[in-house]
Coordinates of C-alpha atoms in Angstrom, one line a residue:
Chain A
M10 CA 52.1 -127.0 4.7
S11 CA 50.1 -129.6 2.9
L12 CA 46.6 -129.0 1.4
T13 CA 45.1 -131.5 3.8
A14 CA 46.4 -129.7 6.9
P15 CA 43.3 -127.4 7.2
L16 CA 41.0 -130.4 6.9
G17 CA 43.0 -132.2 9.6
L18 CA 42.7 -129.1 11.8
I19 CA 38.9 -129.0 11.3
G20 CA 38.7 -132.8 11.9
R21 CA 40.6 -132.6 15.1
S22 CA 38.5 -129.6 16.3
V23 CA 35.3 -131.5 15.6
L24 CA 36.6 -134.6 17.4
R25 CA 37.6 -132.5 20.4
A26 CA 34.2 -130.9 20.5
F27 CA 32.5 -134.3 20.4
A28 CA 34.8 -135.6 23.1
G29 CA 34.0 -132.6 25.2
V30 CA 30.3 -133.2 24.8
G31 CA 30.8 -136.8 25.8
R32 CA 32.8 -135.9 28.9
V33 CA 30.2 -133.4 30.0
A34 CA 27.4 -136.0 29.4
I35 CA 29.2 -138.6 31.5
F36 CA 29.9 -136.1 34.2
A37 CA 26.2 -135.0 34.3
A38 CA 25.1 -138.7 34.5
R39 CA 27.5 -139.4 37.3
A40 CA 26.5 -136.2 39.2
A41 CA 22.8 -137.0 38.8
S42 CA 23.2 -140.6 40.0
H43 CA 24.9 -139.3 43.2
I44 CA 21.8 -137.3 44.0
F45 CA 19.9 -140.5 44.6
R46 CA 22.7 -142.7 46.1
A47 CA 23.8 -142.6 49.8
P48 CA 25.6 -141.1 51.5
F49 CA 23.7 -137.8 51.4
Y50 CA 25.2 -134.6 52.6
G51 CA 22.2 -132.7 53.8
R52 CA 24.1 -129.8 55.3
E53 CA 26.0 -129.2 52.1
A54 CA 22.7 -129.4 50.1
L55 CA 21.0 -126.9 52.5
N56 CA 24.0 -124.6 52.1
A57 CA 23.8 -124.8 48.3
L58 CA 20.1 -124.1 48.4
L59 CA 20.8 -121.0 50.5
Q60 CA 23.7 -119.8 48.3
I61 CA 21.9 -120.5 44.9
G62 CA 18.4 -119.6 46.0
W63 CA 18.0 -117.2 48.9
L64 CA 21.1 -115.2 48.2
S65 CA 20.2 -114.8 44.5
L66 CA 16.8 -113.4 45.3
P67 CA 17.9 -109.7 45.3
V68 CA 19.6 -109.8 41.9
V69 CA 16.9 -111.9 40.4
G70 CA 14.2 -109.6 41.8
M71 CA 15.8 -106.4 40.6
T72 CA 16.5 -107.9 37.1
A73 CA 12.8 -109.0 36.8
L74 CA 11.5 -105.7 38.2
F75 CA 13.3 -103.5 35.7
T76 CA 12.8 -105.8 32.8
G77 CA 9.0 -105.9 33.5
G78 CA 8.8 -102.2 33.7
A79 CA 10.9 -101.6 30.5
L80 CA 8.8 -104.3 28.7
A81 CA 5.6 -102.4 29.6
L82 CA 7.0 -99.2 28.2
Q83 CA 8.2 -100.9 25.0
I84 CA 4.9 -102.7 24.3
Y85 CA 2.9 -99.5 25.0
S86 CA 5.1 -97.5 22.7
G87 CA 5.2 -100.2 20.0
G88 CA 1.5 -101.1 20.3
A89 CA 0.5 -97.4 19.9
R90 CA 1.7 -97.6 16.3
F91 CA -1.3 -99.8 15.4
S92 CA -3.6 -98.7 18.3
A93 CA -2.9 -101.8 20.4
E94 CA -1.8 -100.1 23.6
A95 CA -4.4 -102.1 25.6
V96 CA -2.4 -105.4 25.2
V97 CA 0.3 -104.3 27.6
P98 CA -0.8 -106.6 30.5
Q99 CA -1.1 -109.7 28.3
I100 CA 2.2 -109.2 26.5
V101 CA 4.1 -108.4 29.6
A102 CA 2.7 -111.5 31.3
I103 CA 3.4 -113.8 28.4
G104 CA 6.8 -112.2 27.7
M105 CA 7.9 -112.5 31.3
V106 CA 6.5 -116.0 32.1
R107 CA 7.3 -117.8 28.9
E108 CA 10.5 -116.2 27.9
L109 CA 12.2 -113.3 29.7
G110 CA 11.6 -114.6 33.3
P111 CA 13.3 -118.0 32.8
V112 CA 16.0 -116.7 30.5
L113 CA 17.0 -113.7 32.5
V114 CA 17.0 -115.7 35.8
G115 CA 19.0 -118.4 34.1
L116 CA 21.6 -115.9 32.8
M117 CA 21.8 -114.1 36.2
I118 CA 22.3 -117.5 37.9
A119 CA 25.0 -118.3 35.3
A120 CA 26.7 -115.0 36.1
R121 CA 26.3 -115.2 39.9
V122 CA 26.2 -118.9 40.8
T123 CA 28.0 -120.7 38.0
S124 CA 31.0 -118.4 38.3
S125 CA 31.1 -118.8 42.0
I126 CA 30.8 -122.6 42.0
A127 CA 33.5 -122.9 39.3
A128 CA 35.9 -120.5 41.1
E129 CA 35.3 -122.2 44.5
I130 CA 35.8 -125.8 43.2
A131 CA 38.7 -124.9 41.0
T132 CA 40.4 -123.2 43.9
M133 CA 39.8 -126.3 46.0
K134 CA 41.4 -128.3 43.2
V135 CA 44.5 -126.3 42.8
T136 CA 45.0 -126.1 46.6
E137 CA 44.6 -129.9 46.8
Q138 CA 41.4 -129.7 48.8
I139 CA 39.7 -132.1 46.4
D140 CA 42.6 -134.6 46.9
A141 CA 42.2 -134.0 50.7
L142 CA 38.5 -134.9 50.4
V143 CA 39.3 -138.2 48.7
T144 CA 41.9 -139.1 51.3
L145 CA 39.2 -138.4 54.0
S146 CA 37.0 -141.1 52.3
T147 CA 34.7 -138.5 50.8
N148 CA 33.7 -138.6 47.2
P149 CA 33.9 -135.1 45.8
M150 CA 31.1 -135.9 43.3
K151 CA 28.8 -136.6 46.3
Y152 CA 30.1 -133.9 48.6
L153 CA 30.6 -131.0 46.2
V154 CA 28.7 -131.7 42.9
A155 CA 25.5 -133.5 43.9
P156 CA 24.3 -131.0 46.5
R157 CA 24.9 -128.1 44.1
L158 CA 23.2 -129.8 41.2
L159 CA 20.2 -130.7 43.4
A160 CA 20.0 -127.1 44.6
G161 CA 20.1 -125.8 41.0
L162 CA 17.4 -128.2 39.9
V163 CA 15.1 -127.4 42.9
V164 CA 15.6 -123.8 43.6
V165 CA 16.0 -122.1 40.2
P166 CA 12.4 -122.9 39.2
L167 CA 11.3 -121.2 42.4
L168 CA 13.5 -118.2 41.5
V169 CA 12.0 -118.2 38.0
G170 CA 8.5 -118.2 39.6
V171 CA 9.4 -115.3 41.9
G172 CA 11.0 -113.5 38.9
D173 CA 7.9 -113.9 36.8
V174 CA 5.7 -112.4 39.5
I175 CA 8.1 -109.5 40.2
G176 CA 8.5 -108.9 36.4
I177 CA 4.7 -108.7 36.0
F178 CA 4.6 -106.4 39.0
G179 CA 7.2 -104.2 37.4
G180 CA 5.0 -104.0 34.3
W181 CA 1.9 -103.3 36.4
F182 CA 3.7 -100.6 38.3
V183 CA 4.8 -98.7 35.2
A184 CA 1.5 -99.2 33.4
T185 CA -0.6 -98.0 36.3
S186 CA 1.7 -95.2 37.5
S187 CA 2.6 -93.6 34.2
L188 CA 0.6 -95.2 31.3
G189 CA -2.9 -94.7 32.8
F190 CA -3.9 -98.3 33.2
N191 CA -6.5 -99.3 35.9
P192 CA -4.7 -101.4 38.5
A193 CA -7.4 -104.0 39.1
A194 CA -8.2 -104.3 35.4
Y195 CA -4.5 -104.8 34.6
L196 CA -4.2 -107.7 37.1
K197 CA -7.5 -109.3 35.8
N198 CA -6.3 -109.1 32.2
T199 CA -3.0 -110.7 33.2
L200 CA -4.5 -113.5 35.1
D201 CA -7.2 -114.2 32.5
F202 CA -4.7 -114.4 29.8
L203 CA -2.1 -116.7 31.3
E204 CA -2.6 -120.4 30.8
P205 CA -1.3 -123.2 33.0
L206 CA 1.0 -124.4 30.3
D207 CA 2.7 -120.9 30.3
V208 CA 3.5 -121.3 33.9
I209 CA 4.6 -124.9 33.6
S210 CA 6.9 -124.1 30.7
S211 CA 8.5 -121.3 32.8
L212 CA 9.1 -123.6 35.7
V213 CA 10.4 -126.5 33.5
K214 CA 12.8 -124.0 31.8
G215 CA 13.9 -122.9 35.3
C216 CA 14.7 -126.4 36.3
A217 CA 16.7 -127.1 33.1
F218 CA 18.6 -123.8 33.4
G219 CA 19.3 -124.4 37.1
G220 CA 20.7 -127.8 36.3
I221 CA 22.8 -126.4 33.4
A222 CA 24.2 -123.5 35.6
A223 CA 25.1 -125.8 38.5
L224 CA 26.5 -128.5 36.3
M225 CA 28.8 -126.1 34.2
G226 CA 30.1 -124.6 37.4
C227 CA 31.0 -128.0 38.9
Y228 CA 32.3 -129.4 35.6
H229 CA 34.7 -126.6 34.9
G230 CA 35.7 -126.3 38.5
M231 CA 36.5 -130.0 38.7
H232 CA 38.5 -129.9 35.4
S233 CA 40.3 -126.7 36.2
G234 CA 44.0 -126.3 35.2
R235 CA 46.7 -125.4 37.6
G236 CA 47.3 -122.0 39.3
A237 CA 45.5 -118.7 39.2
Q238 CA 45.3 -118.9 35.5
G239 CA 43.6 -122.3 35.7
V240 CA 41.0 -121.0 38.1
G241 CA 40.4 -117.9 35.9
R242 CA 39.9 -120.1 32.8
A243 CA 37.6 -122.5 34.6
T244 CA 35.4 -119.6 35.8
K245 CA 35.3 -117.9 32.4
G246 CA 34.6 -121.2 30.6
S247 CA 31.9 -122.1 33.0
V248 CA 30.0 -118.9 32.5
E249 CA 30.4 -118.9 28.7
A250 CA 29.2 -122.6 28.5
A251 CA 26.3 -122.1 30.9
A252 CA 25.1 -118.9 29.1
V253 CA 25.2 -120.5 25.7
L254 CA 23.7 -123.8 26.8
I255 CA 20.9 -121.9 28.6
L256 CA 20.0 -120.0 25.5
A257 CA 20.2 -123.2 23.4
A258 CA 18.1 -125.1 25.9
N259 CA 15.6 -122.2 25.9
F260 CA 15.2 -122.5 22.1
L261 CA 14.7 -126.2 22.3
L262 CA 12.3 -126.1 25.1
T263 CA 10.3 -123.3 23.5
G264 CA 10.0 -125.5 20.4
V265 CA 8.8 -128.4 22.6
F266 CA 6.2 -126.4 24.4
F267 CA 4.9 -124.8 21.2
S268 CA 4.4 -128.3 19.8
I269 CA 2.2 -129.3 22.7
Chain Q
M15 CA 46.9 -163.1 55.7
T16 CA 49.5 -160.6 56.8
N17 CA 52.2 -160.6 59.6
D18 CA 54.7 -158.2 60.9
A19 CA 57.2 -159.2 58.2
T20 CA 54.8 -158.1 55.5
P21 CA 55.7 -154.6 54.4
M22 CA 53.1 -152.0 55.1
I23 CA 53.6 -150.5 51.6
A24 CA 55.2 -152.2 48.7
L25 CA 55.6 -150.7 45.2
E26 CA 56.8 -152.8 42.3
G27 CA 57.6 -151.4 38.9
V28 CA 55.2 -148.5 39.3
S29 CA 55.2 -146.3 36.2
K30 CA 53.3 -143.2 35.3
S31 CA 53.4 -140.8 32.4
F32 CA 51.5 -137.5 31.8
G33 CA 51.3 -137.2 28.1
R34 CA 54.9 -137.5 26.8
K35 CA 56.4 -136.8 30.2
H36 CA 57.5 -140.0 32.0
V37 CA 57.4 -139.2 35.6
L38 CA 57.8 -142.6 37.2
R39 CA 59.7 -145.3 35.2
G40 CA 59.4 -148.3 37.4
V41 CA 59.5 -147.4 41.1
D42 CA 60.3 -150.3 43.5
L43 CA 60.0 -149.4 47.2
I44 CA 59.4 -151.3 50.4
V45 CA 58.2 -149.5 53.5
P46 CA 58.2 -151.9 56.6
K47 CA 55.5 -151.6 59.2
G48 CA 55.9 -149.0 61.9
T49 CA 58.8 -147.3 60.2
S50 CA 59.3 -143.8 58.8
M51 CA 60.4 -143.7 55.2
V52 CA 61.4 -140.4 53.7
I53 CA 61.6 -140.0 49.9
I54 CA 64.0 -137.3 48.7
G55 CA 64.7 -136.0 45.3
G56 CA 64.7 -132.9 43.2
S57 CA 61.6 -131.0 42.2
G58 CA 59.5 -132.7 39.5
T59 CA 61.1 -136.1 40.0
G60 CA 57.7 -137.7 40.9
K61 CA 57.8 -137.8 44.7
S62 CA 54.2 -136.4 45.0
V63 CA 53.0 -138.6 42.2
T64 CA 54.4 -141.7 44.1
L65 CA 52.3 -140.8 47.2
K66 CA 49.3 -140.1 45.1
C67 CA 49.6 -143.4 43.3
V68 CA 49.6 -145.2 46.7
L69 CA 46.4 -143.3 47.7
G70 CA 44.7 -144.0 44.3
L71 CA 44.6 -140.3 43.6
V72 CA 46.6 -141.0 40.5
E73 CA 46.3 -144.3 38.6
P74 CA 49.7 -145.8 37.7
D75 CA 50.1 -146.9 34.1
A76 CA 52.0 -150.1 35.2
G77 CA 53.2 -151.8 38.3
T78 CA 51.6 -153.0 41.5
I79 CA 51.1 -151.3 44.8
R80 CA 50.4 -153.5 47.9
V81 CA 49.3 -152.1 51.3
D82 CA 49.7 -154.6 54.1
G83 CA 50.1 -157.4 51.6
R84 CA 46.9 -156.6 49.6
D85 CA 46.7 -155.0 46.2
M86 CA 45.4 -151.5 46.7
H87 CA 42.5 -152.2 44.3
E88 CA 41.2 -155.1 46.4
G89 CA 38.4 -154.6 48.8
D90 CA 36.4 -151.6 49.9
R91 CA 37.9 -148.2 48.9
D92 CA 36.6 -146.3 51.9
A93 CA 38.0 -149.0 54.3
F94 CA 41.3 -148.7 52.4
L95 CA 41.4 -144.9 52.7
A96 CA 40.4 -145.0 56.4
R97 CA 43.8 -146.6 57.1
F98 CA 45.5 -143.4 55.8
G99 CA 46.1 -139.9 57.1
M100 CA 47.7 -137.2 55.0
L101 CA 49.3 -133.9 55.6
F102 CA 49.3 -131.9 52.3
Q103 CA 52.0 -129.5 51.3
G104 CA 49.8 -126.4 51.6
G105 CA 47.6 -127.9 54.4
A106 CA 44.6 -128.3 52.0
L107 CA 42.3 -127.2 54.8
F108 CA 38.7 -126.6 53.8
D109 CA 38.3 -122.8 53.8
S110 CA 34.5 -122.9 54.4
L111 CA 34.8 -125.0 57.6
P112 CA 36.1 -123.9 61.0
V113 CA 39.3 -125.5 62.3
W114 CA 37.6 -128.1 64.5
Q115 CA 35.4 -129.3 61.6
N116 CA 38.5 -129.6 59.4
V117 CA 40.2 -131.7 62.0
A118 CA 37.1 -133.8 62.7
F119 CA 36.0 -134.0 59.1
R120 CA 36.3 -137.8 59.0
L121 CA 34.5 -138.1 62.4
L122 CA 31.5 -136.1 61.2
R123 CA 30.5 -138.2 58.3
G124 CA 30.9 -141.7 56.8
A125 CA 31.8 -145.0 58.5
L126 CA 33.7 -143.3 61.3
K127 CA 30.9 -140.8 62.1
R128 CA 30.6 -139.8 65.8
P129 CA 28.2 -137.6 67.6
R130 CA 29.0 -133.9 66.9
R131 CA 30.0 -133.1 70.5
E132 CA 32.3 -136.1 70.7
A133 CA 33.9 -135.3 67.3
R134 CA 34.6 -131.8 68.6
E135 CA 36.2 -133.1 71.7
I136 CA 38.5 -135.4 69.7
A137 CA 39.3 -132.5 67.4
I138 CA 40.3 -130.3 70.4
E139 CA 42.4 -133.1 71.9
K140 CA 44.2 -133.5 68.5
L141 CA 44.7 -129.8 68.3
R142 CA 46.3 -129.8 71.7
R143 CA 48.5 -132.7 70.6
V144 CA 50.0 -130.6 67.9
G145 CA 50.5 -127.6 70.2
L146 CA 47.4 -125.5 69.4
T147 CA 45.1 -124.2 72.1
P148 CA 41.3 -124.9 72.0
D149 CA 40.5 -121.3 71.1
V150 CA 41.7 -121.9 67.5
A151 CA 39.0 -124.5 67.1
D152 CA 36.3 -122.1 66.0
A153 CA 38.6 -120.0 63.8
F154 CA 38.6 -120.4 60.0
P155 CA 41.8 -121.6 58.3
A156 CA 42.4 -118.2 56.6
E157 CA 42.7 -116.6 60.0
L158 CA 45.7 -118.8 60.9
S159 CA 49.4 -118.4 60.1
G160 CA 51.2 -120.9 57.7
G161 CA 52.7 -122.8 60.7
M162 CA 49.4 -123.1 62.5
Q163 CA 47.7 -124.3 59.3
K164 CA 50.4 -127.0 59.0
R165 CA 49.6 -128.1 62.6
V166 CA 45.9 -128.1 61.9
G167 CA 46.6 -130.3 58.8
L168 CA 48.7 -132.6 61.0
A169 CA 45.9 -132.8 63.6
R170 CA 43.5 -133.7 60.8
A171 CA 45.9 -136.3 59.5
I172 CA 46.0 -138.1 62.9
A173 CA 42.4 -137.4 63.9
A174 CA 41.1 -140.9 63.1
D175 CA 44.3 -142.6 64.4
P176 CA 45.4 -143.9 61.0
E177 CA 47.9 -146.8 60.5
I178 CA 49.7 -145.0 57.7
I179 CA 50.4 -141.3 57.6
F180 CA 51.8 -139.4 54.5
F181 CA 53.5 -136.1 54.8
D182 CA 53.9 -134.1 51.6
E183 CA 56.7 -131.5 52.1
P184 CA 55.7 -130.9 55.7
T185 CA 58.2 -128.0 56.3
T186 CA 58.0 -126.1 53.0
G187 CA 57.3 -122.4 53.5
L188 CA 58.0 -122.5 57.3
D189 CA 60.8 -120.7 59.1
P190 CA 63.5 -122.9 60.5
I191 CA 62.2 -122.9 64.1
M192 CA 58.6 -123.8 63.0
A193 CA 60.1 -126.4 60.6
G194 CA 61.9 -127.9 63.6
V195 CA 58.7 -127.9 65.7
I196 CA 56.8 -129.7 62.9
N197 CA 59.6 -132.2 62.4
D198 CA 59.7 -133.0 66.1
L199 CA 55.9 -133.3 66.2
I200 CA 55.9 -135.7 63.2
R201 CA 58.6 -137.9 64.8
E202 CA 56.8 -138.0 68.2
I203 CA 53.4 -138.7 66.7
V204 CA 54.6 -141.4 64.4
T205 CA 56.5 -143.1 67.3
E206 CA 53.7 -142.9 69.8
M207 CA 51.0 -144.0 67.4
G208 CA 53.2 -146.8 66.0
A209 CA 52.1 -145.7 62.5
T210 CA 53.9 -146.3 59.3
A211 CA 55.0 -142.9 57.8
M212 CA 56.0 -141.9 54.3
T213 CA 57.3 -138.4 53.9
I214 CA 58.5 -136.5 50.8
T215 CA 60.8 -133.5 51.3
H216 CA 63.7 -131.6 50.0
D217 CA 64.6 -130.5 53.5
M218 CA 67.6 -132.4 54.7
S219 CA 67.0 -131.4 58.4
S220 CA 63.6 -132.9 58.1
V221 CA 65.1 -136.1 56.7
R222 CA 67.5 -136.5 59.6
A223 CA 64.7 -135.7 62.1
I224 CA 62.0 -137.9 60.7
A225 CA 63.5 -140.8 58.8
D226 CA 64.2 -144.4 59.7
H227 CA 64.8 -145.1 56.1
V228 CA 65.5 -142.9 53.1
A229 CA 64.8 -143.4 49.4
M230 CA 66.3 -141.2 46.7
L231 CA 64.1 -140.8 43.7
H232 CA 65.6 -139.5 40.5
D233 CA 64.6 -139.7 36.9
G234 CA 61.5 -141.8 37.8
V235 CA 63.4 -144.6 39.6
I236 CA 64.7 -145.2 43.1
K237 CA 68.4 -144.6 42.9
W238 CA 69.2 -145.5 46.5
T239 CA 67.4 -146.7 49.5
G240 CA 68.6 -147.6 53.0
P241 CA 68.6 -146.6 56.7
V242 CA 69.1 -143.0 57.4
S243 CA 72.3 -143.9 59.4
E244 CA 73.9 -145.1 56.2
M245 CA 72.9 -142.2 54.1
D246 CA 76.0 -140.1 54.6
S247 CA 78.4 -142.9 53.9
A248 CA 76.6 -144.3 50.9
A249 CA 78.6 -144.3 47.7
D250 CA 75.7 -143.4 45.4
P251 CA 76.7 -140.2 43.5
F252 CA 73.1 -139.0 43.0
L253 CA 72.4 -139.3 46.7
Q254 CA 75.7 -137.5 47.7
Q255 CA 75.1 -134.7 45.3
F256 CA 71.6 -134.2 46.6
I257 CA 72.2 -134.4 50.3
H258 CA 75.2 -132.0 50.1
G259 CA 73.4 -129.7 47.7
R260 CA 76.2 -129.6 45.1
A261 CA 75.7 -128.1 41.7
E262 CA 78.3 -130.4 40.2
G263 CA 77.4 -134.1 39.8
P264 CA 75.2 -136.5 37.8
I265 CA 72.0 -134.6 38.6
A266 CA 71.7 -131.7 36.1
A267 CA 71.1 -128.4 37.8
V268 CA 68.7 -127.4 35.1
R269 CA 66.0 -130.0 34.5

């Protein structure tokens, strides 16, 4: 084995990574363009909105509720070390709205929706349903990808909004039922403390995370390998990619909103 | 300008490789209008890839494909595809749609869109044509047997009265009686519609039931082509080995 072999291996890996990024970028641009170009498949878009939005509400709600409650307990306990127990409403609000709400909803959507999209489209690919769509004069990018991407972009910010509210409620419930906070004062402190930019950043993150989750599901599904193993790999890859990209996008967007 | 002498499908020097694997090495094939061509050949010899090249699902590396005298890349892609119907090997029915919406898929959207009620009526008529009763119209594909799924796939392939119909292994996975039923249906439908058909199969009973012409594909090229009536008497050793299912001959048993 020559001494340059490891360098060649690294070089090939880097090139493969860049090629992968390029392929995803081209796929994303094509998918986004199909949202705005006829024909439009309204029924498929409505179905995607239902699947991604409405049917995700229970899991998003439960995640936010328990996280908000646990956050209140942690802040109360941590704050007590320097006599700052009173900041529970403010920190729960800012923690949920700016950070935990969008990230947790994004990750839950990656687990629930990205995996489901990838498995469904990959199965369609290995059973020749994608080829069948093409022979029936239907562009799979328009019929399968664009409605799901649109639904992700539109409905995940709404889910994040709902998650933020439920998370704050979770904190309120724990704080008022077991930590001795006054219910009305807790809500007033929460509302007084939150700024419009906090809410905007939450919704913008939701939009970005929804787009990432839908896109990764579609991309990995459309590029699935053959057989059950191909579907399994596509599903696993889609969730890994969506989760990592959501966390990376969260870091970038947080930086952007801090600089405003 | 085309006339009846213009072949419906003409492949010339079509080649396709996947990585280092050369699947098609220069396929030349003529399918006259209104005839039924069956392509036979062993597994992995490129039969499905040939069909997919004609439909544009796979882009050939070299060669030309003409449909009704025009290069397949000329003109509107949707109009081009509207001339075709295809029965896929596994049916390729859309799991999320009921049977009638699968059959009427093309009639519910795009250039051939009809009112929903009319599309449903056409779907039920096509289901009847393939021997299925209207009560399966609202079932989902997963609720049907393999043979029924093939029939639904066949109904979908003919729903928009295409000029050209492709059949990919139409009898694979079916019992001999159901295979015979599907073969008879294909022959009847192709004859009554006056469509041009291209079928790929390993099943010699299908070949004899469906074909006007036969082409033997091996090692990426057409080894023999001719009328089905001349198939048994042809001297080509590849063809004879294949149609008689002999282990001995020029085609290696292990490929």
